[in-house]
Amino acid sequence: MSDNKFNFCPECGGKSIEYRDGKKWFCPDCGFDLYNNVASAVGAIIYDSSNTVLFEVRAKNPRKGFLALPGGFTDRDESAEDAVVRECSEETGFAISDAKYLCSFPNDYEYKNIAYKTCDMFFAVKLPDACGSVENLLKQLKNEQSEVVAFEARKIESNVDIEKLPLAFESAKRALTVWLGSLV
């Protein structure tokens, strides 16, 4: 993924805009600068007592058709904890509770030729016994069609199981490895 390139300064329209130090765009004509800050995103590892995990099949790029964990970008003025609850509800129709922070990893997210650097924060959500299994949960889920094509349940018992998953993002793979290690 390459750095984003802007041809014009958004402040003065000048053509001299530069990308400096891998951190910001700067216009020498008017002094405008724009920092290339990291966006925050969340993901939920929703699992049952048999270590079966809920995955979404992505409906759009990047990585359309690949598996992802329920989640997405945090909104302005929203905590990561609120974002993971909102995103799961929007994408699955399932209201999670008792999400426990697990870990975070950097990620590259390219959308419509714009490169975003993100910090993906992951939460573990064990289904309560009253909900049953992830397999049973699949029957109740309502996908947000613009985001999710389908849902899948995958049993994860080893790092080999994680390696075999056609995951959309490396950060999810790393989070699943941390999650699996936390179960021991």
GROMACS .gro file of C-alpha atoms in nm:
model
  184
    1MET     CA    1   0.000   0.000   0.000
    2SER     CA    2   0.139   0.336  -0.095
    3ASP     CA    3   0.107   0.671   0.077
    4ASN     CA    4  -0.187   0.883  -0.032
    5LYS     CA    5  -0.104   1.150  -0.286
    6PHE     CA    6  -0.291   1.477  -0.306
    7ASN     CA    7  -0.242   1.699  -0.608
    8PHE     CA    8  -0.384   2.018  -0.458
    9CYS     CA    9  -0.378   2.188  -0.120
   10PRO     CA   10  -0.729   2.174   0.032
   11GLU     CA   11  -0.676   2.522   0.180
   12CYS     CA   12  -0.538   2.734  -0.106
   13GLY     CA   13  -0.558   2.502  -0.407
   14GLY     CA   14  -0.183   2.526  -0.462
   15LYS     CA   15  -0.003   2.246  -0.644
   16SER     CA   16   0.304   2.240  -0.416
   17ILE     CA   17   0.162   2.015  -0.142
   18GLU     CA   18   0.423   1.778   0.000
   19TYR     CA   19   0.409   1.466   0.214
   20ARG     CA   20   0.663   1.501   0.495
   21ASP     CA   21   0.822   1.244   0.724
   22GLY     CA   22   0.546   0.992   0.662
   23LYS     CA   23   0.331   1.194   0.900
   24LYS     CA   24   0.168   1.493   0.736
   25TRP     CA   25   0.092   1.684   0.420
   26PHE     CA   26   0.227   2.038   0.408
   27CYS     CA   27   0.165   2.323   0.165
   28PRO     CA   28   0.463   2.559   0.140
   29ASP     CA   29   0.242   2.814  -0.038
   30CYS     CA   30   0.002   2.881   0.252
   31GLY     CA   31   0.144   2.685   0.549
   32PHE     CA   32  -0.150   2.441   0.566
   33ASP     CA   33  -0.066   2.106   0.726
   34LEU     CA   34  -0.274   1.793   0.767
   35TYR     CA   35  -0.155   1.512   0.991
   36ASN     CA   36  -0.200   1.157   0.870
   37ASN     CA   37  -0.340   1.029   1.201
   38VAL     CA   38  -0.431   0.669   1.262
   39ALA     CA   39  -0.801   0.576   1.259
   40SER     CA   40  -0.936   0.351   1.534
   41ALA     CA   41  -1.140   0.040   1.467
   42VAL     CA   42  -1.281  -0.244   1.674
   43GLY     CA   43  -1.347  -0.613   1.627
   44ALA     CA   44  -1.527  -0.876   1.834
   45ILE     CA   45  -1.422  -1.236   1.877
   46ILE     CA   46  -1.764  -1.383   1.958
   47TYR     CA   47  -1.719  -1.744   2.066
   48ASP     CA   48  -1.886  -2.028   2.252
   49SER     CA   49  -1.770  -2.292   2.501
   50SER     CA   50  -1.643  -2.517   2.219
   51ASN     CA   51  -1.419  -2.236   2.081
   52THR     CA   52  -1.638  -2.186   1.776
   53VAL     CA   53  -1.601  -1.827   1.655
   54LEU     CA   54  -1.844  -1.612   1.457
   55PHE     CA   55  -1.713  -1.468   1.129
   56GLU     CA   56  -1.864  -1.244   0.864
   57VAL     CA   57  -1.809  -1.278   0.492
   58ARG     CA   58  -1.728  -0.925   0.371
   59ALA     CA   59  -1.970  -0.770   0.121
   60LYS     CA   60  -1.734  -0.498  -0.003
   61ASN     CA   61  -1.373  -0.411  -0.057
   62PRO     CA   62  -1.122  -0.413   0.080
   63ARG     CA   63  -1.099  -0.793   0.071
   64LYS     CA   64  -1.454  -0.858  -0.044
   65GLY     CA   65  -1.552  -1.223   0.011
   66PHE     CA   66  -1.294  -1.282   0.285
   67LEU     CA   67  -1.371  -1.355   0.650
   68ALA     CA   68  -1.372  -1.081   0.910
   69LEU     CA   69  -1.469  -1.042   1.272
   70PRO     CA   70  -1.777  -0.830   1.343
   71GLY     CA   71  -1.664  -0.471   1.392
   72GLY     CA   72  -1.567  -0.151   1.220
   73PHE     CA   73  -1.448   0.204   1.268
   74THR     CA   74  -1.519   0.399   1.584
   75ASP     CA   75  -1.735   0.707   1.541
   76ARG     CA   76  -1.638   1.052   1.659
   77ASP     CA   77  -1.677   1.095   2.034
   78GLU     CA   78  -1.729   0.719   2.081
   79SER     CA   79  -1.532   0.486   2.307
   80ALA     CA   80  -1.395   0.158   2.174
   81GLU     CA   81  -1.628  -0.028   2.412
   82ASP     CA   82  -1.934   0.154   2.275
   83ALA     CA   83  -1.813   0.109   1.917
   84VAL     CA   84  -1.779  -0.269   1.942
   85VAL     CA   85  -2.134  -0.297   2.083
   86ARG     CA   86  -2.275  -0.068   1.812
   87GLU     CA   87  -2.086  -0.229   1.523
   88CYS     CA   88  -2.186  -0.582   1.626
   89SER     CA   89  -2.549  -0.478   1.657
   90GLU     CA   90  -2.546  -0.302   1.318
   91GLU     CA   91  -2.372  -0.583   1.130
   92THR     CA   92  -2.534  -0.886   1.295
   93GLY     CA   93  -2.852  -0.771   1.468
   94PHE     CA   94  -2.712  -0.933   1.784
   95ALA     CA   95  -2.660  -0.724   2.096
   96ILE     CA   96  -2.337  -0.827   2.264
   97SER     CA   97  -2.265  -0.774   2.629
   98ASP     CA   98  -1.969  -0.826   2.855
   99ALA     CA   99  -1.709  -0.754   2.587
  100LYS     CA  100  -1.362  -0.782   2.738
  101TYR     CA  101  -1.070  -0.593   2.587
  102LEU     CA  102  -0.814  -0.839   2.447
  103CYS     CA  103  -0.545  -0.663   2.241
  104SER     CA  104  -0.471  -0.418   1.960
  105PHE     CA  105  -0.270  -0.432   1.639
  106PRO     CA  106  -0.193  -0.190   1.358
  107ASN     CA  107  -0.363  -0.255   1.026
  108ASP     CA  108  -0.360  -0.130   0.668
  109TYR     CA  109  -0.702  -0.057   0.521
  110GLU     CA  110  -0.723   0.055   0.160
  111TYR     CA  111  -1.059   0.183   0.039
  112LYS     CA  112  -1.124   0.351  -0.297
  113ASN     CA  113  -0.751   0.405  -0.350
  114ILE     CA  114  -0.706   0.582  -0.016
  115ALA     CA  115  -0.467   0.416   0.228
  116TYR     CA  116  -0.577   0.425   0.591
  117LYS     CA  117  -0.357   0.322   0.879
  118THR     CA  118  -0.567   0.191   1.165
  119CYS     CA  119  -0.526   0.073   1.520
  120ASP     CA  120  -0.760  -0.225   1.551
  121MET     CA  121  -0.876  -0.297   1.907
  122PHE     CA  122  -1.018  -0.642   1.971
  123PHE     CA  123  -1.262  -0.762   2.232
  124ALA     CA  124  -1.349  -1.117   2.338
  125VAL     CA  125  -1.717  -1.194   2.385
  126LYS     CA  126  -1.806  -1.537   2.522
  127LEU     CA  127  -2.165  -1.632   2.448
  128PRO     CA  128  -2.364  -1.690   2.765
  129ASP     CA  129  -2.482  -2.050   2.808
  130ALA     CA  130  -2.840  -1.925   2.763
  131CYS     CA  131  -2.754  -1.825   2.404
  132GLY     CA  132  -2.626  -2.170   2.320
  133SER     CA  133  -2.365  -2.215   2.050
  134VAL     CA  134  -2.240  -1.992   1.771
  135GLU     CA  135  -2.404  -2.242   1.532
  136ASN     CA  136  -2.742  -2.169   1.698
  137LEU     CA  137  -2.671  -1.796   1.692
  138LEU     CA  138  -2.622  -1.807   1.313
  139LYS     CA  139  -2.996  -1.876   1.272
  140GLN     CA  140  -3.086  -1.553   1.454
  141LEU     CA  141  -2.845  -1.309   1.289
  142LYS     CA  142  -2.954  -1.040   1.045
  143ASN     CA  143  -2.674  -0.924   0.821
  144GLU     CA  144  -2.625  -0.561   0.729
  145GLN     CA  145  -2.629  -0.630   0.354
  146SER     CA  146  -2.398  -0.343   0.260
  147GLU     CA  147  -2.131  -0.486   0.492
  148VAL     CA  148  -2.195  -0.860   0.528
  149VAL     CA  149  -2.281  -1.128   0.269
  150ALA     CA  150  -2.312  -1.418   0.516
  151PHE     CA  151  -2.200  -1.550   0.852
  152GLU     CA  152  -1.983  -1.851   0.926
  153ALA     CA  153  -1.898  -2.042   1.241
  154ARG     CA  154  -1.545  -2.181   1.259
  155LYS     CA  155  -1.402  -2.396   1.537
  156ILE     CA  156  -1.057  -2.281   1.643
  157GLU     CA  157  -0.846  -2.517   1.847
  158SER     CA  158  -0.494  -2.439   1.725
  159ASN     CA  159  -0.281  -2.189   1.538
  160VAL     CA  160  -0.310  -2.420   1.236
  161ASP     CA  161  -0.687  -2.354   1.237
  162ILE     CA  162  -0.619  -1.979   1.236
  163GLU     CA  163  -0.366  -2.008   0.953
  164LYS     CA  164  -0.624  -2.187   0.734
  165LEU     CA  165  -0.881  -1.908   0.766
  166PRO     CA  166  -0.920  -1.681   0.462
  167LEU     CA  167  -0.905  -1.369   0.678
  168ALA     CA  168  -0.943  -1.023   0.533
  169PHE     CA  169  -0.699  -0.859   0.773
  170GLU     CA  170  -0.369  -0.956   0.934
  171SER     CA  171  -0.469  -0.779   1.256
  172ALA     CA  172  -0.761  -1.023   1.302
  173LYS     CA  173  -0.527  -1.318   1.256
  174ARG     CA  174  -0.295  -1.179   1.523
  175ALA     CA  175  -0.588  -1.110   1.759
  176LEU     CA  176  -0.721  -1.465   1.717
  177THR     CA  177  -0.375  -1.597   1.809
  178VAL     CA  178  -0.377  -1.386   2.128
  179TRP     CA  179  -0.734  -1.498   2.204
  180LEU     CA  180  -0.645  -1.866   2.160
  181GLY     CA  181  -0.346  -1.823   2.391
  182SER     CA  182  -0.566  -1.658   2.654
  183LEU     CA  183  -0.786  -1.968   2.676
  184VAL     CA  184  -0.507  -2.193   2.806
   0.00000   0.00000   0.00000
